[in-house]
GROMACS .gro file of C-alpha atoms in nm:
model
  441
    1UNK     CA    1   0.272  -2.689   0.100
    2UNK     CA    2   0.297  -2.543   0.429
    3UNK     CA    3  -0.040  -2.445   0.662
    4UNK     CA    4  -0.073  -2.163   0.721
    5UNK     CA    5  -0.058  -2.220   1.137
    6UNK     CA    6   0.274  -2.320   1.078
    7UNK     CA    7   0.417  -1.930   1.034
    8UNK     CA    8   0.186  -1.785   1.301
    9UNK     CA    9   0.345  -1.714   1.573
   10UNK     CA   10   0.027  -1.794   1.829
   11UNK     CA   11  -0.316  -1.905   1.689
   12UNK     CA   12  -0.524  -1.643   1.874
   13UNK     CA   13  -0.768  -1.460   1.624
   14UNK     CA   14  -0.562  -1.156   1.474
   15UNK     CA   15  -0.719  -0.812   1.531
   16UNK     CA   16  -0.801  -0.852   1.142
   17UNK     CA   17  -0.910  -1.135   0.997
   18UNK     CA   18  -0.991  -1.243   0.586
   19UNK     CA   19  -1.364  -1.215   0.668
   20UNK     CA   20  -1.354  -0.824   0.776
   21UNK     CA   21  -1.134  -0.774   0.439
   22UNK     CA   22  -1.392  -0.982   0.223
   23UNK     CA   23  -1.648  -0.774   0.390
   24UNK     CA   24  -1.461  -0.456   0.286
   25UNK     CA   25  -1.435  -0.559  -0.037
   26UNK     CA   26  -1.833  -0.619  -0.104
   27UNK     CA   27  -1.910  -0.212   0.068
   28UNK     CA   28  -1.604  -0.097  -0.148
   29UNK     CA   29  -1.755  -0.189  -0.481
   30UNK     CA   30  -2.052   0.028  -0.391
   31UNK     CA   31  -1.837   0.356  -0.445
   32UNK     CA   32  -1.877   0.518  -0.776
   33UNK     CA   33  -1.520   0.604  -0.829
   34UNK     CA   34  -1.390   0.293  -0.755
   35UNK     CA   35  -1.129   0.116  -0.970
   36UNK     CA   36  -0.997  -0.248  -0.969
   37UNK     CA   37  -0.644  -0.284  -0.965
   38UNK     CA   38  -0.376  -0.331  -1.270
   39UNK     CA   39  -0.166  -0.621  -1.292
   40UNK     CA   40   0.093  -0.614  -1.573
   41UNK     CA   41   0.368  -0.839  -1.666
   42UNK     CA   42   0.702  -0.648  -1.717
   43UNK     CA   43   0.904  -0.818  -1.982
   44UNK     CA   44   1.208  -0.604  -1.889
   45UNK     CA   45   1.260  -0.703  -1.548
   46UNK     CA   46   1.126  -1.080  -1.585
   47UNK     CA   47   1.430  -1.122  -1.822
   48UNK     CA   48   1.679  -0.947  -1.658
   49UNK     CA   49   1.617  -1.129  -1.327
   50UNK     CA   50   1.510  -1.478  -1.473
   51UNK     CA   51   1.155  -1.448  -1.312
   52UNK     CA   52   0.823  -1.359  -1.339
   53UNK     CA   53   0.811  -1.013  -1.205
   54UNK     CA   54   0.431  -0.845  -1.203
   55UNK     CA   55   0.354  -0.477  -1.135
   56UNK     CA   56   0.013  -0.409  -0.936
   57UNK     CA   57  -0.109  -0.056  -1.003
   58UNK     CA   58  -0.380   0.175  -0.912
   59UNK     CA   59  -0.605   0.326  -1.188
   60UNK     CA   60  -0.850   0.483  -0.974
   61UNK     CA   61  -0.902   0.834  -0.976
   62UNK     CA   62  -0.674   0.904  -0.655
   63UNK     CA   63  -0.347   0.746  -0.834
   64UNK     CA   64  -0.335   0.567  -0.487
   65UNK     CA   65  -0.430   0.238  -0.362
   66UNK     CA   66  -0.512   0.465  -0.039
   67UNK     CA   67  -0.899   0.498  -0.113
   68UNK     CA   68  -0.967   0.171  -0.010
   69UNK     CA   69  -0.897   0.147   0.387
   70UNK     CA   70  -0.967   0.532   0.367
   71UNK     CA   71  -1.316   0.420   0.163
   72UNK     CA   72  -1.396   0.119   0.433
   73UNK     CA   73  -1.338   0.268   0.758
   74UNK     CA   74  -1.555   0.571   0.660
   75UNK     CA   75  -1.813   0.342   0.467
   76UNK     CA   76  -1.821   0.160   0.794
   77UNK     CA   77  -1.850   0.444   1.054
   78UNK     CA   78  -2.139   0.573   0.883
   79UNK     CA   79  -2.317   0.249   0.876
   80UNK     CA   80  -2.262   0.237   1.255
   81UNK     CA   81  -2.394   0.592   1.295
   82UNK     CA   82  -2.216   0.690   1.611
   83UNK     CA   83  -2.270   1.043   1.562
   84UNK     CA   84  -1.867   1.135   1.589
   85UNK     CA   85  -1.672   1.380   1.394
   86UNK     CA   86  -1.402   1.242   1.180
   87UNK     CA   87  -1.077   1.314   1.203
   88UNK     CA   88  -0.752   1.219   0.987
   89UNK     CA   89  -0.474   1.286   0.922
   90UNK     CA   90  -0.225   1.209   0.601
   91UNK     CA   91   0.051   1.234   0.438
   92UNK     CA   92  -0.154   1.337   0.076
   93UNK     CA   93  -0.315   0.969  -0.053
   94UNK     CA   94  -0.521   0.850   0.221
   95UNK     CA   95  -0.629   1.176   0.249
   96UNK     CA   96  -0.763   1.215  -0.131
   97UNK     CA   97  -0.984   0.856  -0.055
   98UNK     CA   98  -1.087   1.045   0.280
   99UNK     CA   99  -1.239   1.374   0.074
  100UNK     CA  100  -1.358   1.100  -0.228
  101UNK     CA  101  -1.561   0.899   0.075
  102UNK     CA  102  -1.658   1.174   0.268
  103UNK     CA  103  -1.801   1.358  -0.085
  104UNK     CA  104  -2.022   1.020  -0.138
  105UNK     CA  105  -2.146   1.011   0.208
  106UNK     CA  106  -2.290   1.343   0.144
  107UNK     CA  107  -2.448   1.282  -0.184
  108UNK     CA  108  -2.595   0.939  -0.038
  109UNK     CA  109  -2.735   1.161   0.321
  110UNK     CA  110  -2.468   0.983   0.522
  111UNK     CA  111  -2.266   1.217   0.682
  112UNK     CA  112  -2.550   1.290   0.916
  113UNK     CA  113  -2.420   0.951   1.055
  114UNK     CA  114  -2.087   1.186   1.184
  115UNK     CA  115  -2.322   1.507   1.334
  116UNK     CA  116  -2.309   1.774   1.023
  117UNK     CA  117  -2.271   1.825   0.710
  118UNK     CA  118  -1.930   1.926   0.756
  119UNK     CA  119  -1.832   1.749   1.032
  120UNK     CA  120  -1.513   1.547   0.902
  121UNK     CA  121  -1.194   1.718   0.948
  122UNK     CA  122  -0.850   1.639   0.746
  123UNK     CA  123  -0.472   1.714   0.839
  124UNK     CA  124  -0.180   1.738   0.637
  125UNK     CA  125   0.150   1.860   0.620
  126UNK     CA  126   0.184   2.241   0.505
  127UNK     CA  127   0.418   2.064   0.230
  128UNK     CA  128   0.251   1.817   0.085
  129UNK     CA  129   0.323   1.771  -0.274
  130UNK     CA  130   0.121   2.025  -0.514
  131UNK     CA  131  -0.001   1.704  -0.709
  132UNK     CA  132  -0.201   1.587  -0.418
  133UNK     CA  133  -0.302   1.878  -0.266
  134UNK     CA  134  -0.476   1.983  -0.552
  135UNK     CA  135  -0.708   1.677  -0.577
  136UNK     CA  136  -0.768   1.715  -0.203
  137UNK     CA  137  -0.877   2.059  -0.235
  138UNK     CA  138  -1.080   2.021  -0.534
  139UNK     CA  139  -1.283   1.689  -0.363
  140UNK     CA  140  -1.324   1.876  -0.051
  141UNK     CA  141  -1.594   2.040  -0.174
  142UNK     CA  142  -1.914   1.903  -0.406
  143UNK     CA  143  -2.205   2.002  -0.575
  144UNK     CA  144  -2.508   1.925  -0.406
  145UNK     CA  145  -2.859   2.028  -0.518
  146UNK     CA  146  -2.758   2.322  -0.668
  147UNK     CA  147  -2.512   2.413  -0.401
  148UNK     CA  148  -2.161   2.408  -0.349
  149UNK     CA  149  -2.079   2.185  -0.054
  150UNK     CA  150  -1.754   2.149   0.165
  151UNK     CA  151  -1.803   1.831   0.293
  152UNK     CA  152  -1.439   1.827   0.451
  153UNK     CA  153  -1.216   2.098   0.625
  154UNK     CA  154  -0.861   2.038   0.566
  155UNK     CA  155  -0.588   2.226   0.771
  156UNK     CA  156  -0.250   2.226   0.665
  157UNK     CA  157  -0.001   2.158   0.983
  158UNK     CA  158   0.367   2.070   0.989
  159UNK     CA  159   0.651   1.947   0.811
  160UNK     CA  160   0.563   1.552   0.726
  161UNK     CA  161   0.299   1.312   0.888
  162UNK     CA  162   0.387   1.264   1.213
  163UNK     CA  163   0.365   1.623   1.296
  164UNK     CA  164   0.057   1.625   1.138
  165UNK     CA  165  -0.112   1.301   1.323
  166UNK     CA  166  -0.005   1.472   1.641
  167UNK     CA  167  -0.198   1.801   1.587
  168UNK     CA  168  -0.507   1.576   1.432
  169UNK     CA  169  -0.471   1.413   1.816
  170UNK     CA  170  -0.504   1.686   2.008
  171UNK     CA  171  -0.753   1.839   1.792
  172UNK     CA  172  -0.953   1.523   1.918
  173UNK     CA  173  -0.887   1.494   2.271
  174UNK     CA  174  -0.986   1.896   2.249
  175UNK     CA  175  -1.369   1.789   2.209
  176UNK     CA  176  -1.578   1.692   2.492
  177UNK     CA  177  -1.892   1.613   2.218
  178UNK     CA  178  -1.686   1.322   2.067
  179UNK     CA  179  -1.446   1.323   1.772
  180UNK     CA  180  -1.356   1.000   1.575
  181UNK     CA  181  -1.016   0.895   1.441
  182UNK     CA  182  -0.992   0.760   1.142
  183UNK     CA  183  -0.612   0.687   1.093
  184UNK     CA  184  -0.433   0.594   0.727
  185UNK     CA  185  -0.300   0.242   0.873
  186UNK     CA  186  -0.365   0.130   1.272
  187UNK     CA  187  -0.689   0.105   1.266
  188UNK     CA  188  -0.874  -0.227   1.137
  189UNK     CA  189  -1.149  -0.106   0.945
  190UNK     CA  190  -0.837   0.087   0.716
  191UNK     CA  191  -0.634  -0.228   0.697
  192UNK     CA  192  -0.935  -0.425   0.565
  193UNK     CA  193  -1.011  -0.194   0.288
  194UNK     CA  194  -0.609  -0.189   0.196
  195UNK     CA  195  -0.634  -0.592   0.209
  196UNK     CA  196  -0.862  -0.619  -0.046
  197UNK     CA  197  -0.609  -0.530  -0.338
  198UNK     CA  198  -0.452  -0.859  -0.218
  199UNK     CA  199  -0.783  -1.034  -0.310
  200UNK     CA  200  -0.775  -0.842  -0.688
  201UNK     CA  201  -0.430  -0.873  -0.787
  202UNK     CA  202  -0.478  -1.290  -0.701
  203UNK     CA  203  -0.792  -1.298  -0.838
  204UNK     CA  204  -0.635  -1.119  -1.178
  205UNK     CA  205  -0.290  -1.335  -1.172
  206UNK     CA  206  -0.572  -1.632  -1.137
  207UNK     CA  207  -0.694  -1.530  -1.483
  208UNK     CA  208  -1.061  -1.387  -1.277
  209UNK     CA  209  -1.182  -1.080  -1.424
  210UNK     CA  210  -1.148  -0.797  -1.137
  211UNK     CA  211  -1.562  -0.814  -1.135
  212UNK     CA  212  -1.485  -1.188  -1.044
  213UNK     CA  213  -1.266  -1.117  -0.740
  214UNK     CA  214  -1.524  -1.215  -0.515
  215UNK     CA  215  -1.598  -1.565  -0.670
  216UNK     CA  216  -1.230  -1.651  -0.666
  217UNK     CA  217  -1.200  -1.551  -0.269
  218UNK     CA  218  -1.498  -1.790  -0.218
  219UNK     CA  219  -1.341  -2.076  -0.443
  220UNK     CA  220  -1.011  -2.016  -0.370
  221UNK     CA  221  -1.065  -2.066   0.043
  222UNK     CA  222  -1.218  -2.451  -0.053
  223UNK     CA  223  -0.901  -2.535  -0.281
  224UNK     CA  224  -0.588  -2.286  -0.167
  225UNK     CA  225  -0.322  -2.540  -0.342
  226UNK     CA  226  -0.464  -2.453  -0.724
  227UNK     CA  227  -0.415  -2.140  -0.697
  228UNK     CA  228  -0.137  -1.914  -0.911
  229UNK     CA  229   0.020  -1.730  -0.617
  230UNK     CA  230   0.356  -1.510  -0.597
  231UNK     CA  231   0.665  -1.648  -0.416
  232UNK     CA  232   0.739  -1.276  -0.328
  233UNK     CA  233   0.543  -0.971  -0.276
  234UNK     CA  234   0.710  -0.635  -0.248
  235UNK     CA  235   0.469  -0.375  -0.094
  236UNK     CA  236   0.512  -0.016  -0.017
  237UNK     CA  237   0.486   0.071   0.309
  238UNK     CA  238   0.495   0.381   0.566
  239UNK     CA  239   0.284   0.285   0.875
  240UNK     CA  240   0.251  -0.071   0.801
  241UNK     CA  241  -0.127  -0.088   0.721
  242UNK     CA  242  -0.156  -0.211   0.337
  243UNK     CA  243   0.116  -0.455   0.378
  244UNK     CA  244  -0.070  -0.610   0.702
  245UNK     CA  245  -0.393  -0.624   0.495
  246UNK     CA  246  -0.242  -0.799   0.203
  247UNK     CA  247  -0.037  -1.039   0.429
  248UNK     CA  248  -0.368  -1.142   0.574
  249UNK     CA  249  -0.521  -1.240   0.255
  250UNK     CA  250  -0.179  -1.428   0.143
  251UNK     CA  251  -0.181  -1.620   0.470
  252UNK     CA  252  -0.553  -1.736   0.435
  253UNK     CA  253  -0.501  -1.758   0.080
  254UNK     CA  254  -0.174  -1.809  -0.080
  255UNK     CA  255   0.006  -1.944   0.293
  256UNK     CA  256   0.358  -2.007   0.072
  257UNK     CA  257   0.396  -1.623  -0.014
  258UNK     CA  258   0.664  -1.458   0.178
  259UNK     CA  259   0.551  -1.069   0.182
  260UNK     CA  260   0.828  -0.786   0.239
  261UNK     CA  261   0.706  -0.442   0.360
  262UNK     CA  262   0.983  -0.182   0.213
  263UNK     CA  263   1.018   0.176   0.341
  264UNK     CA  264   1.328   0.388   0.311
  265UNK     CA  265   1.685   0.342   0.480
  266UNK     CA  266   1.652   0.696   0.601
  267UNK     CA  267   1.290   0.615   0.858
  268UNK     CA  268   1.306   0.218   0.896
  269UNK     CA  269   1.066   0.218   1.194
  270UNK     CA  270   0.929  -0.118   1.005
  271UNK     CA  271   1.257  -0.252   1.053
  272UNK     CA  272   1.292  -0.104   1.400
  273UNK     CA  273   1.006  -0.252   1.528
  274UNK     CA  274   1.069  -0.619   1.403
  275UNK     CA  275   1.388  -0.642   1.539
  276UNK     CA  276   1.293  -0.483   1.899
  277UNK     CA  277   0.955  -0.701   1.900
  278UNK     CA  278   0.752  -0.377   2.008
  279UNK     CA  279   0.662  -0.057   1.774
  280UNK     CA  280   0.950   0.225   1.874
  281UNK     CA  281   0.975   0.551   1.720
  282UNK     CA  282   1.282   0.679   1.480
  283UNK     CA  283   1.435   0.985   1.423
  284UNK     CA  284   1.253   1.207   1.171
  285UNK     CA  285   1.318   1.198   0.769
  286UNK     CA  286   1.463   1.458   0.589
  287UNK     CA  287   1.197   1.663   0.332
  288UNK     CA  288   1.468   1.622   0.065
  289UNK     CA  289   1.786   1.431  -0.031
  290UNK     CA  290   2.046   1.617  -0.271
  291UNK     CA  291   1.805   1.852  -0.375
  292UNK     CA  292   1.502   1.589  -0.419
  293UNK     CA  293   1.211   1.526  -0.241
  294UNK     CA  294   1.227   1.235  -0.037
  295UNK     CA  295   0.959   0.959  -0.007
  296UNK     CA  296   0.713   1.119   0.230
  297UNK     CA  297   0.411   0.921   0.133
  298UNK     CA  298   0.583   0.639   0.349
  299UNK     CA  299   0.820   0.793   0.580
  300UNK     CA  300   0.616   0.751   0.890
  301UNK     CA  301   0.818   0.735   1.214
  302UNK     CA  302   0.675   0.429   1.439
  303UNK     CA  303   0.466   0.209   1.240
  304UNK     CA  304   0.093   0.089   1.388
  305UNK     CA  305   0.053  -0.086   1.660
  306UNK     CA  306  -0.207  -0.314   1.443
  307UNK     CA  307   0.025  -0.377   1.165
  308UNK     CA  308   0.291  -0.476   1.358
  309UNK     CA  309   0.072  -0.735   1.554
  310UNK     CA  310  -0.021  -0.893   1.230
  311UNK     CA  311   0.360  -0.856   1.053
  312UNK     CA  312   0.479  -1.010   1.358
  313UNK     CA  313   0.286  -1.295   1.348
  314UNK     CA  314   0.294  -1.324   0.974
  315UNK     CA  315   0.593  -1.338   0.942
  316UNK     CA  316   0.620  -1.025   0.736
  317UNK     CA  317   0.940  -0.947   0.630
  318UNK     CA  318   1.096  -0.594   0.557
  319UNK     CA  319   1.398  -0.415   0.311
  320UNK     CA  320   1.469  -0.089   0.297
  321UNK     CA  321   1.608   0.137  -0.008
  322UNK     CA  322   1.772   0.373  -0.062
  323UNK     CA  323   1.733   0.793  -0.139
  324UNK     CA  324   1.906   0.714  -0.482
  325UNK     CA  325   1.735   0.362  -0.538
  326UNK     CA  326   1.403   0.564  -0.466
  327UNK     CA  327   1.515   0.842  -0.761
  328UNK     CA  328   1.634   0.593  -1.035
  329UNK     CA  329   1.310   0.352  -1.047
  330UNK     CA  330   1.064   0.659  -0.986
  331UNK     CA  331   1.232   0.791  -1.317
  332UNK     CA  332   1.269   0.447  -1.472
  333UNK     CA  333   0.884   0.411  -1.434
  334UNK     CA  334   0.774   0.720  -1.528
  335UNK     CA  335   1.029   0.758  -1.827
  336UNK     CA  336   0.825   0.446  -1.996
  337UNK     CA  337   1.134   0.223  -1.905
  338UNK     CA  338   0.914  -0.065  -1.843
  339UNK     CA  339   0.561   0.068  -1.976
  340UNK     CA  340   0.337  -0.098  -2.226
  341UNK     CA  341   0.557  -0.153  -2.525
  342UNK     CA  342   0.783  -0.359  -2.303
  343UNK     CA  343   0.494  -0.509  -2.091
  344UNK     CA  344   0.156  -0.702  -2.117
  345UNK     CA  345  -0.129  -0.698  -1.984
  346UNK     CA  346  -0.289  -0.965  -1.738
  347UNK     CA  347  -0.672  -1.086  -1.876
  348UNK     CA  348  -0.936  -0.819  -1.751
  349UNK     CA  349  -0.732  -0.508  -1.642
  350UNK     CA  350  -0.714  -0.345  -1.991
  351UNK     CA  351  -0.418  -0.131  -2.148
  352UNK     CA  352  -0.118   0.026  -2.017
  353UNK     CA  353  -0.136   0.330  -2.205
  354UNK     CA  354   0.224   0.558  -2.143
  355UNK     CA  355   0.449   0.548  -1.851
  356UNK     CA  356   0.417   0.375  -1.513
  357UNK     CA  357   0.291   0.662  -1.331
  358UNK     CA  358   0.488   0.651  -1.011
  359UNK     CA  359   0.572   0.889  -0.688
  360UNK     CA  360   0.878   0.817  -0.491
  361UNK     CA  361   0.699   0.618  -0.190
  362UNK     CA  362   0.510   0.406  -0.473
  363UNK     CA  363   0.833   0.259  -0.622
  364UNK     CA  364   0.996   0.091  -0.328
  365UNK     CA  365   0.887  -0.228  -0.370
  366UNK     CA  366   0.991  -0.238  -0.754
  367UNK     CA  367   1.333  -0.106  -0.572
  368UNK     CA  368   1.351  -0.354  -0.345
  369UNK     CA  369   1.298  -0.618  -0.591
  370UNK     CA  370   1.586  -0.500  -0.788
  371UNK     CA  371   1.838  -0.532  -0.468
  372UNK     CA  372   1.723  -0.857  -0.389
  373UNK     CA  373   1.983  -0.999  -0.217
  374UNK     CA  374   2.087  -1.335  -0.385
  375UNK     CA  375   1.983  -1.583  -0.056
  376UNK     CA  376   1.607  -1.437  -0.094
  377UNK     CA  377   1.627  -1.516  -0.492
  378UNK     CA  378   1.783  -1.893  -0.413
  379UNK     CA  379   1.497  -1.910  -0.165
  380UNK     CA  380   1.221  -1.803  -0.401
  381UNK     CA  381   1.406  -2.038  -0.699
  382UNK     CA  382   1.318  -2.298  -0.382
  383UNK     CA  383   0.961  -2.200  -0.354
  384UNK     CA  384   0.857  -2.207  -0.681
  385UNK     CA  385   1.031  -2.541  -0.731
  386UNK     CA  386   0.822  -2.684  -0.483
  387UNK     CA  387   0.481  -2.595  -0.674
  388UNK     CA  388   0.665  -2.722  -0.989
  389UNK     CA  389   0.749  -2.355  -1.199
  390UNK     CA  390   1.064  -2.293  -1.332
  391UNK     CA  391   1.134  -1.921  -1.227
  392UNK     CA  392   1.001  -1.730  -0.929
  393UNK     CA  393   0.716  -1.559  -0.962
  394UNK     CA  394   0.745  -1.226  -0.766
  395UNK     CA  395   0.434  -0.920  -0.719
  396UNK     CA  396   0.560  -0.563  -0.657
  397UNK     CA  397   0.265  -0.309  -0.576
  398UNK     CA  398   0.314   0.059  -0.688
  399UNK     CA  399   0.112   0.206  -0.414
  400UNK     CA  400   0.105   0.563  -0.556
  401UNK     CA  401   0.193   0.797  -0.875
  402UNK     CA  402   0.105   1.143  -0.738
  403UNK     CA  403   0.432   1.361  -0.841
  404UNK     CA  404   0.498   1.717  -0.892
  405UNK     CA  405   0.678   1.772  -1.235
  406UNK     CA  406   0.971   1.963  -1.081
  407UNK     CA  407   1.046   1.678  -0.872
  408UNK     CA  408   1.012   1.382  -1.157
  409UNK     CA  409   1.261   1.591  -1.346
  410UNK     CA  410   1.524   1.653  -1.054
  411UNK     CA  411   1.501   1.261  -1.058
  412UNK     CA  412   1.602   1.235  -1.439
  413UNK     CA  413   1.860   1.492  -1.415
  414UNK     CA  414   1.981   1.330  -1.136
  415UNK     CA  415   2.024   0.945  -1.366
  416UNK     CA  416   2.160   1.108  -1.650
  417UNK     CA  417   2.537   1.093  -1.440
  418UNK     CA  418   2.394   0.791  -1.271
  419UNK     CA  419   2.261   0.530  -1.554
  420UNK     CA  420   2.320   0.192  -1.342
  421UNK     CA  421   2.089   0.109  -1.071
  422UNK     CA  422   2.275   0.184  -0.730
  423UNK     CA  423   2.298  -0.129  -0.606
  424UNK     CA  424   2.313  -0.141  -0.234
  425UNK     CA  425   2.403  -0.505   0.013
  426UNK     CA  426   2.424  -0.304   0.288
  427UNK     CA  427   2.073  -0.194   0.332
  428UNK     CA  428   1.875  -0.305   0.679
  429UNK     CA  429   1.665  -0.624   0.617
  430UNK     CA  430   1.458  -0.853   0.858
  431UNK     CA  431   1.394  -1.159   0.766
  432UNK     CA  432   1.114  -1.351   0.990
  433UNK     CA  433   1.273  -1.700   1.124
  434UNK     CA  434   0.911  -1.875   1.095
  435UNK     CA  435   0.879  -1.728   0.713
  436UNK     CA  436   1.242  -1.875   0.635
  437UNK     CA  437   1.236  -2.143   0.755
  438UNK     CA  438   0.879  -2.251   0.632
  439UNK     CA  439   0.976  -2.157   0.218
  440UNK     CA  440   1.219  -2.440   0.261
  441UNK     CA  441   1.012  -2.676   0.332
   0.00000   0.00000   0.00000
């Protein structure tokens, strides 16, 4: 097997390390609503692509693996007690774990910790999808002895994210009395929280009960070569923050794991960035595609700075998919194409009862799976000969399933004159020389 030195590019500490994620993961089980992750086995797609292919999906109330970092870095702030005003913005999920924190702050006599009661202030895009804006509303405000509480003020600001992050940063630099940032992927105390669904889904593929996640991290770091670990993982991702937390669990974990951040072909500032060796920003994404809304959950113009320290030295790879690609596996999911009577269940994380609840940005790993180019399939065949399995084992995470009904069913009209997956070679990839050449040997 190959150390995990061996794909760094530098031993210097990362900004992040496994021990700030482990940390996050003991305050995160404190939270009421929280949920462990979903691992399920999809029959379907293991056949048709002669491997072992694994969905990892959110249950939690937020339909979004967002709560976590979102959870963390204001579980944290509080704990520190600084006294700030916090400030975020989002593109709809890291803002629902923002309001679901910033609600349980206020019920444990936490926010104080951040000046007022209502002292935490979210921004999102005046067109956020219905679905989410609905939960973030609703969460905003709580009940509180006998009173009705807003414990966040949202404004609504722009077209997509990035005007939205802008206006949240000048909103900031406005206050002399000090306001806080508390960004949805470059910042550290976010990408721990998002890292520790890396720990779960292991710990679950492992055969660990999701309340056992924390004994497996301990006896997994004596003895890394026993563990059951993916030769791919597919993640979701917009400003780079999840993927960087789950590539530093695989790298202190599961070193042999090559991990592929996928965002679409239409904003690849993932892509940009690897191949320019410095963040840079792209031109802006469209709302909508043909009528449908594109995948705005990860359509984020210049990735963190953060996340691309750690993908860089990672070895992180990245694929991007398609507008159409994004339409026919958002439908395929939802549509019960690959649900629970063609799936099962991994020990501990229950039933899958329905569809695969998915939004557009939550699919593009399962996507990018499915246009695997055929070198990255003869080098996972490689990788999984090496620990003695037949077939590659592969883990796609489906980051998010908040979807407004009009849009799901543009989707399906949309496959009903397009039934084959649209296949595309010619989509940007980066490949990470250290990752490549390391699987091989």
């Amino acid at each position: 097997m190959v150390d995990r030195w061996q794909k760094r590019i530098g031993n210097d500490a990362l900004p992040v390390d496994f021990d700030n994620i482990f940390n996050a993961h003991q305050r995160l089980a404190t939270l009421p609503y929280s949920a462990p992750a979903v691992v399920v086995k999809s029959i379907v797609l293991s056949s048709r692509y002669d491997a072992d292919v694994y969905f990892v999906i959110c249950t939690e109330a937020t339909k979004s693996f967002k709560w976590r970092g979102a959870g963390n870095a204001l579980l944290h702030a509080a704990e520190l007690g600084e006294g700030k005003e916090g400030v975020a913005a989002s593109a709809g999920n890291h803002a629902q774990g923002f309001v679901l924190a910033a609600g349980e702050l206020a019920r444990r006599g936490q926010l104080g910790a951040f000046k007022a009661i209502s002292a935490l202030t979210l921004v999102i895009p005046a067109n956020t999808p219905d679905a989410k804006k609905e939960k973030i509303y609703k969460n905003s405000e709580i009940e509180l002895n006998g009173q009705k509480i807003r414990v966040v003020n949202v404004i609504e600001h722009g077209t997509n994210f990035d005007e939205a992050r802008v206006f949240a940063e000048n909103y900031i630099a406005q206050d002399t009395l000090g306001r806080m940032s508390v960004p949805p992927y470059d910042y550290k105390y976010t990408i721990a929280g998002g890292g520790t669904l890396a720990i779960e889904a292991l710990a679950i593929l492992n055969q660990y009960t999701p309340d056992q996640s924390t004994q497996f991290a301990h006896t997994s770091r004596m003895d890394r070569r026993s563990i059951i670990a993916p030769d791919l993982l597919y993640v979701p991702s917009g400003g780079g923050g999840l993927v960087a937390g789950m590539a530093i669990v695989m790298d202190e974990l599961a070193p042999n794991a090559s991990v592929i951040a996928c965002e679409p072909a239409y904003v690849q500032s993932k892509y940009a960035a690897m191949t320019a060796g410095e963040t840079v920003k792209v031109d802006p994404p469209p709302s909508h595609i043909g009528g449908i809304r594109t995948a705005t959950g990860i359509s984020v113009e210049k990735m963190g700075n953060i996340p691309f320290e750690v993908m860089n030295r990672l070895g992180v790879g990245t694929q991007s998919v398609t507008h159409d690609q994004f339409s026919w596996v958002t439908n395929a999911l939802n549509r019960n194409e690959w649900g629970n009577k063609k799936g099962e269940s991994i020990k501990g994380t229950g039933d899958i009862i329905g569809g695969i609840n998915s939004e557009s940005s939550g699919s593009a790993g399962v996507a990018a799976f499915m246009n695997m180019p055929d070198a990255d399939r003869e080098m996972a065949l490689r990788k999984a000969k090496l620990v003695g399995r037949e077939k590659p084992l592969v883990m796609c995470v489906i980051t998010g399933a908040n979807i407004d009904k009009q849009d799901l069913d543009k989707m399906a009209e949309w496959v009903k004159n397009n039934p084959d997956f649209p296949r595309d070679n010619s989509v940007a990839r980066y490949v990470a020389p250290l990752r490549s050449q390391a699987a091989v040997r």
